[in-house]
XYZ file of N, CA, C and O in Angstrom:
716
model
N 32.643 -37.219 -2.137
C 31.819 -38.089 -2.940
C 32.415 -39.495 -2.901
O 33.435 -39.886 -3.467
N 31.725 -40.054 -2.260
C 32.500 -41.985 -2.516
C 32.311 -42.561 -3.819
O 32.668 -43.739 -3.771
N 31.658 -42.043 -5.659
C 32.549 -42.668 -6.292
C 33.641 -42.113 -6.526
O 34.642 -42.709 -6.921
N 33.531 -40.473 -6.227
C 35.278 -40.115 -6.719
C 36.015 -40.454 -5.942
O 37.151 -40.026 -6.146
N 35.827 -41.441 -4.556
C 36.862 -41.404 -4.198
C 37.299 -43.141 -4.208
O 38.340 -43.694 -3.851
N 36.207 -43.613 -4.695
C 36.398 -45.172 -5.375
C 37.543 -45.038 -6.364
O 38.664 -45.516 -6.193
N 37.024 -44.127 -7.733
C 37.494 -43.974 -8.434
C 39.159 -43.749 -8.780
O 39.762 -43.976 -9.829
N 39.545 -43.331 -7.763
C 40.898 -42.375 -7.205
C 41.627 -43.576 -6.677
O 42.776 -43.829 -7.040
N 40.955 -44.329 -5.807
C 41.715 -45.655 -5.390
C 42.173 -46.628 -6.292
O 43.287 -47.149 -6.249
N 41.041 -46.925 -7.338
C 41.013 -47.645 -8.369
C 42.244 -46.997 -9.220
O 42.392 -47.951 -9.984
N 42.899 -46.375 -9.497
C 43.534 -45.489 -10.321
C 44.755 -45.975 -9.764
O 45.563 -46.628 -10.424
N 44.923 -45.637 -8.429
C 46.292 -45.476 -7.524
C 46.619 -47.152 -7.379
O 47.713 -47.629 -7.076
N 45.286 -47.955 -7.697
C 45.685 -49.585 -7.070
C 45.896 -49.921 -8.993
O 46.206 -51.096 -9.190
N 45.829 -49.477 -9.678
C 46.333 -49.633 -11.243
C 47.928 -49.009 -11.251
O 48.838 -49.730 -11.660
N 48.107 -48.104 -10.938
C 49.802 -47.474 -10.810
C 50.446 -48.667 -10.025
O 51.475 -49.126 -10.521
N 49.942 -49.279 -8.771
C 51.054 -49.601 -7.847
C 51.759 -50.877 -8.587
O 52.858 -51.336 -8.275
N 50.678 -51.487 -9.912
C 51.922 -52.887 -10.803
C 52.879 -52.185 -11.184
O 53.829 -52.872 -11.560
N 53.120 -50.499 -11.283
C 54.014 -50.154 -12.504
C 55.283 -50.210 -11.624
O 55.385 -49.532 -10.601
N 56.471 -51.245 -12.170
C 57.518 -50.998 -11.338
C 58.515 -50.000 -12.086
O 58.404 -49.764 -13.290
N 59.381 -49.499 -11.372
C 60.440 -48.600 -11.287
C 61.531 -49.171 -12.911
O 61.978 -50.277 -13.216
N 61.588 -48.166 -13.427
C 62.009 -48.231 -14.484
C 63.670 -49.223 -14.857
O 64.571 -49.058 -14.035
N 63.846 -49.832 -15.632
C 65.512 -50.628 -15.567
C 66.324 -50.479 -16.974
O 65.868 -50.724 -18.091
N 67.374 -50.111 -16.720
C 68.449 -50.364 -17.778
C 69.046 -51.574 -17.926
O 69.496 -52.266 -17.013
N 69.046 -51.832 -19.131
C 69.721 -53.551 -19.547
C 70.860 -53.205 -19.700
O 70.880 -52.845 -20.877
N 72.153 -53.026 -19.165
C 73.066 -52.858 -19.831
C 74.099 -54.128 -19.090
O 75.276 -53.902 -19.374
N 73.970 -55.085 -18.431
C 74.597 -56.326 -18.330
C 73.588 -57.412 -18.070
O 72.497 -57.030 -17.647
N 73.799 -58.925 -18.285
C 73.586 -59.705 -17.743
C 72.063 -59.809 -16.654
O 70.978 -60.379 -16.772
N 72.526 -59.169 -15.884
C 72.049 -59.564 -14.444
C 70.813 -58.594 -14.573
O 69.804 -58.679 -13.872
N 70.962 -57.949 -15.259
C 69.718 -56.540 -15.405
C 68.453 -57.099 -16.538
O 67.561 -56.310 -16.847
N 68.474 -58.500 -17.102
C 67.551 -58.850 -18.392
C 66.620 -59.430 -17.154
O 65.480 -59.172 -17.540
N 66.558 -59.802 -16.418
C 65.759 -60.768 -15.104
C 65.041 -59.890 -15.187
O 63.905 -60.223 -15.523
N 65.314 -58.102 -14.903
C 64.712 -57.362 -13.853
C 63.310 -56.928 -15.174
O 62.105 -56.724 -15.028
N 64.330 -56.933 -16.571
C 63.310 -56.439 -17.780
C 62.529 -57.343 -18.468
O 61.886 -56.954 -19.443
N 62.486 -58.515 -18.100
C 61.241 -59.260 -18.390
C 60.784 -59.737 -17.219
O 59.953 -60.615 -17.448
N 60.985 -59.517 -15.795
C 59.632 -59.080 -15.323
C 58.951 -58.240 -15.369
O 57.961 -58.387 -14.653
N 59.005 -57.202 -16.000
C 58.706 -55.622 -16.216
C 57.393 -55.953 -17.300
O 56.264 -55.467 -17.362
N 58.072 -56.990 -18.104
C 57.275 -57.250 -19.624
C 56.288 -57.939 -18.973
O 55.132 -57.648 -19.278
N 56.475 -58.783 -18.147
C 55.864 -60.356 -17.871
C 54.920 -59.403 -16.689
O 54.008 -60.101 -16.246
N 54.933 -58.133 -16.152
C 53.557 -57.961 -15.120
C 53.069 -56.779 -15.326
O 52.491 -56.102 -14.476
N 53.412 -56.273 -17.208
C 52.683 -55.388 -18.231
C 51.966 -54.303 -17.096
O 52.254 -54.152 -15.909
N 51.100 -53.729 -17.786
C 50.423 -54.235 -18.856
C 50.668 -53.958 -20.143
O 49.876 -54.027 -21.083
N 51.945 -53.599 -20.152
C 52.479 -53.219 -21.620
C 53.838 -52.799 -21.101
O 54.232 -52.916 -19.940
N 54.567 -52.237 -22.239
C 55.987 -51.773 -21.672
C 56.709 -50.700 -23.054
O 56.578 -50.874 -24.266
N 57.209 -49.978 -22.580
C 57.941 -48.869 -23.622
C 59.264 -49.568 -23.487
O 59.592 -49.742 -22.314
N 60.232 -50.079 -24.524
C 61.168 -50.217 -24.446
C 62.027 -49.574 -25.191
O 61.576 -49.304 -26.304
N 63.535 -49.088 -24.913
C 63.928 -48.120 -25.691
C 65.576 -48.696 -26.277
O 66.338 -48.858 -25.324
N 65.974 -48.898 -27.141
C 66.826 -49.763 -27.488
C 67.880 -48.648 -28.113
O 67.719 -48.017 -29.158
N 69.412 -48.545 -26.862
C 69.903 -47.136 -27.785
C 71.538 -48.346 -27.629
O 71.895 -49.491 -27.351
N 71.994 -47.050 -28.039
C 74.261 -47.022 -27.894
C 74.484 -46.033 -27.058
O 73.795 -45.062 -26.746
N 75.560 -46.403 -26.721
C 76.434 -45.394 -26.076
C 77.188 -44.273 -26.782
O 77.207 -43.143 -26.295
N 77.784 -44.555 -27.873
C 78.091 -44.074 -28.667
C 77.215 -42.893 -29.937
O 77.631 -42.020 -30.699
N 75.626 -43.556 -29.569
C 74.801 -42.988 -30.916
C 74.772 -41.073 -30.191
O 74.563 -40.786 -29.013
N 74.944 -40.452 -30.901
C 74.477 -39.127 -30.509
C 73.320 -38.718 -30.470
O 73.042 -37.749 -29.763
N 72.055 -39.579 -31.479
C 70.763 -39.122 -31.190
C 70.402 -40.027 -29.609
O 69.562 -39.508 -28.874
N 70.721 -40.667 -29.392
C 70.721 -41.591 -28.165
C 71.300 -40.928 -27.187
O 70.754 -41.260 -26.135
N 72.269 -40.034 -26.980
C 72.993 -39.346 -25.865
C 71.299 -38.089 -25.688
O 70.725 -37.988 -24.603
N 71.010 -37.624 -26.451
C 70.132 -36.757 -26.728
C 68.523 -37.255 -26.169
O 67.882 -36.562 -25.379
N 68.015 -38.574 -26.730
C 66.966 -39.027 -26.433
C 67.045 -39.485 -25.078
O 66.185 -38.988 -24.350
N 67.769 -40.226 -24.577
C 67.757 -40.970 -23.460
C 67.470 -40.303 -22.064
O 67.094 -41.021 -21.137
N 67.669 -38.678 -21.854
C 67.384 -37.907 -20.782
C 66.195 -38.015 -20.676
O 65.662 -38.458 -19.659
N 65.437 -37.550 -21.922
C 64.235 -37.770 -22.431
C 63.259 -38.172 -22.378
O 62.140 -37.664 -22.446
N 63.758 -39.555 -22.195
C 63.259 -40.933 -21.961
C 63.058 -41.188 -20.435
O 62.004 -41.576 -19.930
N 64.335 -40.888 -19.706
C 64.393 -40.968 -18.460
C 63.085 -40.425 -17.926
O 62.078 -40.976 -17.480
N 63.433 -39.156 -18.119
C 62.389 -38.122 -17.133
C 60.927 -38.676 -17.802
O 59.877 -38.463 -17.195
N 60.934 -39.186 -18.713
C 59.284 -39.738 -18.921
C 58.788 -40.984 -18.353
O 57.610 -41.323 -18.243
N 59.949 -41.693 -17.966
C 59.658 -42.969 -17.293
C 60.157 -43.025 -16.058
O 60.749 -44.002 -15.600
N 59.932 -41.951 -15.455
C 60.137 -41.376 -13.711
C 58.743 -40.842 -13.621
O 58.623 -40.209 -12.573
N 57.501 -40.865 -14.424
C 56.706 -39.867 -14.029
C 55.429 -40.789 -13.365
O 54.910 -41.836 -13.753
N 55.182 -39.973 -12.262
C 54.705 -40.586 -11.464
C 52.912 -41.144 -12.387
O 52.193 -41.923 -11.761
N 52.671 -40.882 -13.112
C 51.310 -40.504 -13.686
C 51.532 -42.172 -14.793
O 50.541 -42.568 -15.409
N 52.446 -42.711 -14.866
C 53.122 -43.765 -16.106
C 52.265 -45.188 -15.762
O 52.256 -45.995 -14.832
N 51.580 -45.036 -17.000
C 50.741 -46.874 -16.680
C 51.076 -48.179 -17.553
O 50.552 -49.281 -17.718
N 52.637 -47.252 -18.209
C 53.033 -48.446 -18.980
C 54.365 -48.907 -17.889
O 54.729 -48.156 -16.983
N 54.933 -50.117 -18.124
C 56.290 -50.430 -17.743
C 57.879 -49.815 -18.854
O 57.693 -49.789 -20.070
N 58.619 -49.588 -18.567
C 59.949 -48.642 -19.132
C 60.943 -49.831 -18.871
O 61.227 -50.574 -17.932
N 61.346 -49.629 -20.226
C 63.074 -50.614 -20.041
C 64.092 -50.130 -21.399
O 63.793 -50.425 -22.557
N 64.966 -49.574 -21.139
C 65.914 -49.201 -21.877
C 66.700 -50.878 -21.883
O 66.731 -51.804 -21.073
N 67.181 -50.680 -23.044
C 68.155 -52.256 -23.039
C 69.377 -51.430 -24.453
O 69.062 -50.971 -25.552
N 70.618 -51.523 -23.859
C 72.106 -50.994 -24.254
C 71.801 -51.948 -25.826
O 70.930 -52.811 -25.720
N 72.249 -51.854 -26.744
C 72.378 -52.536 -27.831
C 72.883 -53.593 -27.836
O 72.256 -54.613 -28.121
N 74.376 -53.573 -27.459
C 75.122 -54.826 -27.713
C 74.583 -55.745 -26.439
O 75.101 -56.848 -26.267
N 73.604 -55.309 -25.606
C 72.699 -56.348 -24.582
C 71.412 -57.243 -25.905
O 70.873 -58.330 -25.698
N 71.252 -56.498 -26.989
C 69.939 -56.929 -27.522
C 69.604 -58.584 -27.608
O 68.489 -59.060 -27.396
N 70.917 -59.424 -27.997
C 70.740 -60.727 -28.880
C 70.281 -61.692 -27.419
O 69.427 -62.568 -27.282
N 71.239 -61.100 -26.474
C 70.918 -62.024 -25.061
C 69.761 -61.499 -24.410
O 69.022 -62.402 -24.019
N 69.224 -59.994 -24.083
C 67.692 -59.838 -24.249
C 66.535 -60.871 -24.848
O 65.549 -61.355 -24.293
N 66.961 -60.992 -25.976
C 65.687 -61.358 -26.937
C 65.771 -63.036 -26.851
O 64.830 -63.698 -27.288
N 66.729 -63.563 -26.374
C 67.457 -64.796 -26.110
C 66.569 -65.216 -24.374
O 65.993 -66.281 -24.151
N 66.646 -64.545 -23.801
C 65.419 -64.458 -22.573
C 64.556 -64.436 -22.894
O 63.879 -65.464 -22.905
N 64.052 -63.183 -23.368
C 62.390 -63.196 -23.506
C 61.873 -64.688 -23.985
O 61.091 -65.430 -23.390
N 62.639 -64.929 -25.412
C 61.835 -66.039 -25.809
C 62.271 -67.261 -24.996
O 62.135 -68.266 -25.694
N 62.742 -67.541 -23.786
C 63.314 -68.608 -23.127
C 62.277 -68.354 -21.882
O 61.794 -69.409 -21.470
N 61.748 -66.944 -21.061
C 61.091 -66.901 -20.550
C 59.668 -66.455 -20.756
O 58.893 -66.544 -19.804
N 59.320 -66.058 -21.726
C 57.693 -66.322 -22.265
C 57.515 -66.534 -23.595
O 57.850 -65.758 -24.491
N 56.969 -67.625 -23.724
C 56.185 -68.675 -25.058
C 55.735 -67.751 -25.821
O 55.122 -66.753 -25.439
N 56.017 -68.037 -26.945
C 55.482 -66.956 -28.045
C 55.750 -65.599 -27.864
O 54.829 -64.806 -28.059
N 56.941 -65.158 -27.496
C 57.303 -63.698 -27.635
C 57.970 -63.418 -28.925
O 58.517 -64.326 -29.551
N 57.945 -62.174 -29.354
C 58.868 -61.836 -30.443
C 60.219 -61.503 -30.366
O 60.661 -61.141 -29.275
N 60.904 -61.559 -31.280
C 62.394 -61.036 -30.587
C 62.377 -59.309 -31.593
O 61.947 -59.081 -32.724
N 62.754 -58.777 -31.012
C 62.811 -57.377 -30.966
C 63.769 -57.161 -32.160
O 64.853 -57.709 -31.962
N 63.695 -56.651 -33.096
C 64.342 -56.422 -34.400
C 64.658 -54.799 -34.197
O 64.294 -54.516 -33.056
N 65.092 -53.856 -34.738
C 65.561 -52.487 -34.664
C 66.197 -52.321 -36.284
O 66.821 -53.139 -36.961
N 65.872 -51.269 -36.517
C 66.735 -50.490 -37.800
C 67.845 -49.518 -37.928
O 68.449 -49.020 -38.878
N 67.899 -49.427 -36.715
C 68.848 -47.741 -36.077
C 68.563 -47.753 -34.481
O 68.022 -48.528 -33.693
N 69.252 -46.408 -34.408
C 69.461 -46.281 -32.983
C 68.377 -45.020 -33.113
O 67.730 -44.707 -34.112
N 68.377 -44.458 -31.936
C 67.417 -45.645 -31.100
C 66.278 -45.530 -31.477
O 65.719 -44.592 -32.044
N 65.774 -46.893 -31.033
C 64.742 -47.336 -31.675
C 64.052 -47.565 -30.139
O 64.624 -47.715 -29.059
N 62.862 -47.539 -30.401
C 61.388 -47.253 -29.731
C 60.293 -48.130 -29.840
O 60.032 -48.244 -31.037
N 59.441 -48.881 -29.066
C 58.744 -49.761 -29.452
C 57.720 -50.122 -28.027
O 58.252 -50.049 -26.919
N 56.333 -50.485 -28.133
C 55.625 -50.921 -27.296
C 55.516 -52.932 -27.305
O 55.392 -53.479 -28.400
N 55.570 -53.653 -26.231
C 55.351 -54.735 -26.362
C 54.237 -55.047 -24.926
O 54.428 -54.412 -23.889
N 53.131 -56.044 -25.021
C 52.636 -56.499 -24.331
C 52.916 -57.454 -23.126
O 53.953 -58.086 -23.327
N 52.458 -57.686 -22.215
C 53.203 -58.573 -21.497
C 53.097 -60.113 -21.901
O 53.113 -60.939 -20.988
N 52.997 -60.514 -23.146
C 53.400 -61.705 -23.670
C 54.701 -61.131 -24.632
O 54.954 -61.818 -25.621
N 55.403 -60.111 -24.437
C 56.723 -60.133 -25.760
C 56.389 -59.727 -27.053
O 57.129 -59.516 -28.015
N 55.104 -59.641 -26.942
C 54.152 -59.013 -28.732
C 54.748 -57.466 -29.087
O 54.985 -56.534 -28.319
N 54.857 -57.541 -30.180
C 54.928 -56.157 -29.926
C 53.623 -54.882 -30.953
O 53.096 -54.880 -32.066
N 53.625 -54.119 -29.912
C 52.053 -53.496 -30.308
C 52.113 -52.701 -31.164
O 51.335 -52.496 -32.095
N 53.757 -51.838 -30.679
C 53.967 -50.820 -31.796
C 54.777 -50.355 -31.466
O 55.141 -50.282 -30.292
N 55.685 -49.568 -33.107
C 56.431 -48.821 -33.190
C 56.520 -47.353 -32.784
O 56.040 -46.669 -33.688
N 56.984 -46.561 -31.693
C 57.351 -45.432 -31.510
C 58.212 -44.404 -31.733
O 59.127 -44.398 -30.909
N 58.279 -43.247 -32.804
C 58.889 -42.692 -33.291
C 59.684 -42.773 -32.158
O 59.115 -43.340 -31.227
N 61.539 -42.148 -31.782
C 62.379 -41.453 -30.803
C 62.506 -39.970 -31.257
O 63.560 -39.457 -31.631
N 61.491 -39.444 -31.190
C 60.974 -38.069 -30.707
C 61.846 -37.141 -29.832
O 61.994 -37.357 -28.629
N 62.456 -36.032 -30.517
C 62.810 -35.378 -28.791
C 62.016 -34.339 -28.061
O 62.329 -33.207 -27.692
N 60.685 -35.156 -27.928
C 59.508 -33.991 -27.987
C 59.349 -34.595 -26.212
O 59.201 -35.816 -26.264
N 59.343 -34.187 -25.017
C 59.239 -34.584 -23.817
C 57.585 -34.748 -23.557
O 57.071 -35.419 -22.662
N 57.024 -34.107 -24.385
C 55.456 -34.351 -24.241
C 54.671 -35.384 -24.887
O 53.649 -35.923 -24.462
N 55.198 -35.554 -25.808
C 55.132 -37.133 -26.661
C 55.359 -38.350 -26.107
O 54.631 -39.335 -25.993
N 56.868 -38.061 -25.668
C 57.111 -39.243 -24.876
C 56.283 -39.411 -23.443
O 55.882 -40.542 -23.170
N 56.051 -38.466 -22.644
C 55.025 -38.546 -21.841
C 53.587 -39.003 -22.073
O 52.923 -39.348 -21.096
N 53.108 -39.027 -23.185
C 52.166 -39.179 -23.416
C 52.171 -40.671 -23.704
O 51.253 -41.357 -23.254
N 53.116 -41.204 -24.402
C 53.470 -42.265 -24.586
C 53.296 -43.368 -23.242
O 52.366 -44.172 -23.183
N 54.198 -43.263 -22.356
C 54.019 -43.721 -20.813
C 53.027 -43.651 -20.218
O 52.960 -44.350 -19.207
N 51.886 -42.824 -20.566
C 50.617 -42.603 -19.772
C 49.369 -42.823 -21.049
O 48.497 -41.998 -21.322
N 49.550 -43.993 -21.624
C 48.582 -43.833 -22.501
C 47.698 -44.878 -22.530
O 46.953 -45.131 -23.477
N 47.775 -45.521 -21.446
C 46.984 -46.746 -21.046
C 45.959 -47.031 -19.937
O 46.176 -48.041 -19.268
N 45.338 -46.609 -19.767
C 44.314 -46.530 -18.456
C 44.117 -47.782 -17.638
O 44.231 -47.961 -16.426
N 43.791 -48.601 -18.616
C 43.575 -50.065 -17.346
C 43.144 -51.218 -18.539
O 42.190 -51.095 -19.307
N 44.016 -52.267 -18.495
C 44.252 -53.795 -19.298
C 43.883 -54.580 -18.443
O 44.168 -54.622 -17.246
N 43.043 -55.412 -19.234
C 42.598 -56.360 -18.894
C 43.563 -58.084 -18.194
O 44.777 -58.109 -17.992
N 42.982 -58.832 -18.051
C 43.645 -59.918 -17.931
C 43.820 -60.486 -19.199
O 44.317 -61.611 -19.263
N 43.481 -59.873 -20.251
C 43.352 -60.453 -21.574
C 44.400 -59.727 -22.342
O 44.897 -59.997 -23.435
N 44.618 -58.755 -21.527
C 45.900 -57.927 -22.582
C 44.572 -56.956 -23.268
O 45.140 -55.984 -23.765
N 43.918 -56.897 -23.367
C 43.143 -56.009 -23.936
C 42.712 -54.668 -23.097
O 42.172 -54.652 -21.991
N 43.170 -53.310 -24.079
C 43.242 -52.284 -23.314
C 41.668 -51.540 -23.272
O 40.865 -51.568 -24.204
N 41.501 -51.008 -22.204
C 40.369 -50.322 -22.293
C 40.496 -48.750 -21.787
O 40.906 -48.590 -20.638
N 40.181 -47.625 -22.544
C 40.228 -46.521 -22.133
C 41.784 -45.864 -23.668
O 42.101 -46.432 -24.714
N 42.259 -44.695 -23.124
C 43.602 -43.681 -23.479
C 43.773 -44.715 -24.291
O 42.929 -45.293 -23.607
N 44.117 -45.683 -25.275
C 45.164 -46.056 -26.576
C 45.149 -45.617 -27.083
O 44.082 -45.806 -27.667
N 45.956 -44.469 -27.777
C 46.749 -43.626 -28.716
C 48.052 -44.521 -29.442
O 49.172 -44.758 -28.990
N 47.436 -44.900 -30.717
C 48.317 -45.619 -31.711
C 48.452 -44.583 -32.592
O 47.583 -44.148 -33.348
N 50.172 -44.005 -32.394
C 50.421 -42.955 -32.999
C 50.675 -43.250 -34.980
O 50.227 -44.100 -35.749
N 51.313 -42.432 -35.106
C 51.595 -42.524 -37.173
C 51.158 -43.236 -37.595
O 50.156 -43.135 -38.302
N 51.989 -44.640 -37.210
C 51.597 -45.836 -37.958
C 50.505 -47.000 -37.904
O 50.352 -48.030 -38.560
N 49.725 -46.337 -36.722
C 48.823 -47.355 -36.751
C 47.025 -46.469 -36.570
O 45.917 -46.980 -36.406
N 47.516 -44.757 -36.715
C 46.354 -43.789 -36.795
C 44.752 -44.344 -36.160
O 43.720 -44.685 -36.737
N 45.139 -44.237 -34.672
C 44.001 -44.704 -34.128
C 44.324 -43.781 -32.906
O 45.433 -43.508 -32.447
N 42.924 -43.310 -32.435
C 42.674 -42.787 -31.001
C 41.601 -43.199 -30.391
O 40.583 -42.692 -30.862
N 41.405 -44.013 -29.415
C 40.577 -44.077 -28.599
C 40.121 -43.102 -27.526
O 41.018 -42.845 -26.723
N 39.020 -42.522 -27.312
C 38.506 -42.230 -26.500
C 38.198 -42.906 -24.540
O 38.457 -44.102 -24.404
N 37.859 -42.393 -23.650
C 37.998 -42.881 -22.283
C 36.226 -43.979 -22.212
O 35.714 -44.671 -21.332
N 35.880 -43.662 -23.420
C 34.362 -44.179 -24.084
C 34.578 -45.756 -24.465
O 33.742 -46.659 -24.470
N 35.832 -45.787 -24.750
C 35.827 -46.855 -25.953
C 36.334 -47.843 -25.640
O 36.439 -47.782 -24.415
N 36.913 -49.166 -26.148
C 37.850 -50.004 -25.870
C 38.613 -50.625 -27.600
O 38.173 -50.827 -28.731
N 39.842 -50.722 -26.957
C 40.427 -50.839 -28.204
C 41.268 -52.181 -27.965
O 41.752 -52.524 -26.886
N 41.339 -52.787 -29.027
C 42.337 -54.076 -28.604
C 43.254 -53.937 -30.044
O 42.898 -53.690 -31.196
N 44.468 -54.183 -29.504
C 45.853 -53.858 -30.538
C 46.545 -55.432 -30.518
O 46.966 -56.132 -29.597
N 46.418 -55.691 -32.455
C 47.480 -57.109 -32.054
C 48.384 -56.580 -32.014
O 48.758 -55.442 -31.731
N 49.005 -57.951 -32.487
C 50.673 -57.544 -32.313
C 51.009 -57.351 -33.730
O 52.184 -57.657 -33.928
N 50.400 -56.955 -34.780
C 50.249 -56.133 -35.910
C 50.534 -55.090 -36.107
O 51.198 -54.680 -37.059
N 49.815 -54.135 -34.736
C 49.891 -52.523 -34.574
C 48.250 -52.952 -35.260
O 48.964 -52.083 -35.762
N 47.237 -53.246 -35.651
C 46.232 -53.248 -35.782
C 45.357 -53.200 -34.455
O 45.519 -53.881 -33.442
N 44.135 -51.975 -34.769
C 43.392 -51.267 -33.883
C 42.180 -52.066 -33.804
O 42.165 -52.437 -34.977
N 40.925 -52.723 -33.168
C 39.735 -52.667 -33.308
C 39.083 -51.920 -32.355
O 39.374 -52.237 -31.202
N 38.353 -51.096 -32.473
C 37.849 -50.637 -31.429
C 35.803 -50.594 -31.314
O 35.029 -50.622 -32.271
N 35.549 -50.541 -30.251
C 34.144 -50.646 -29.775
C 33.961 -49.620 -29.051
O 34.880 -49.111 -28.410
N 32.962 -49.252 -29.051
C 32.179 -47.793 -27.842
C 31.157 -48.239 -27.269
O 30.358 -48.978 -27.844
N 31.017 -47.794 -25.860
C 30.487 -47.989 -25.189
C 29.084 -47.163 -26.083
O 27.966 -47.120 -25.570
């Protein structure tokens, strides 16, 4: 059938922005994580220690969810004591970003490719969650506006349908429309 196989291309030419996942843990590695942010269309970032034990625990976790080939968000772990010079980039390399605040380890969070951030993500040690998490975006616009899979989990109790389109500020606020 040539739309399923439109369709299938269209899919595979949406995966090929997603680059290969990066750890911040010096210097030279913040370049690689705000281009990650900066060619979106969103990004899971995961902010742990070395030291934290729920972090020795989550971070496999994390890994294997942001290796999966099916992932339409961008992945960036960033080491803690990397955070202040992280957030010291972002806002030096894109205008109006937020700087990334945390309460604990580790902490979990979606940001747009302007530095917004969309939302808070429990650190779950549920491998299907977090998968779901990485694959929960079907296809963004040039506007940052998502259309299709947004699943705004707890705190922002919204599901979109493959019907619908949803646009998330940087609130964690949902609007959504149906086709």
């Amino acid at each position: 059938n040539k739309n399923g196989k439109e369709n299938n291309n269209k899919n595979n030419k949406n995966n090929k922005n997603i680059i290969s996942p990066v750890d911040v843990r010096t210097k030279k590695d913040i370049q690689k994580a705000v281009e990650r942010i900066v060619k979106g269309p969103a990004t899971v970032v995961l902010i742990y220690t070395d030291w934290c034990g729920h972090c020795k625990t989550f971070k496999p976790i994390f890994d294997n969810a942001s290796k999966n080939v099916k992932r339409t968000v961008q992945a960036v772990k960033v080491q803690g004591e990397m955070l202040d010079e992280f957030n010291n980039s972002l806002r030096n390399k894109i205008n109006g970003s937020q700087e990334i605040e945390i309460d604990g380890y580790p902490s979990m969070l979606m940001v747009d490719k302007n530095g917004k951030r969309i939302k808070e993500i429990p650190a779950v040690q549920n491998a299907d969650e977090i998968n779901s998490v990485m694959t929960e975006i079907n296809n963004v616009n040039s506007n940052g506006n998502s259309n299709g899979n947004l699943n705004v989990n707890s705190n922002g109790n919204s599901n979109v349908n493959s019907n619908g389109n949803s646009n998330v500020n940087s609130n964690g606020n949902s609007n959504m429309n149906s086709d």
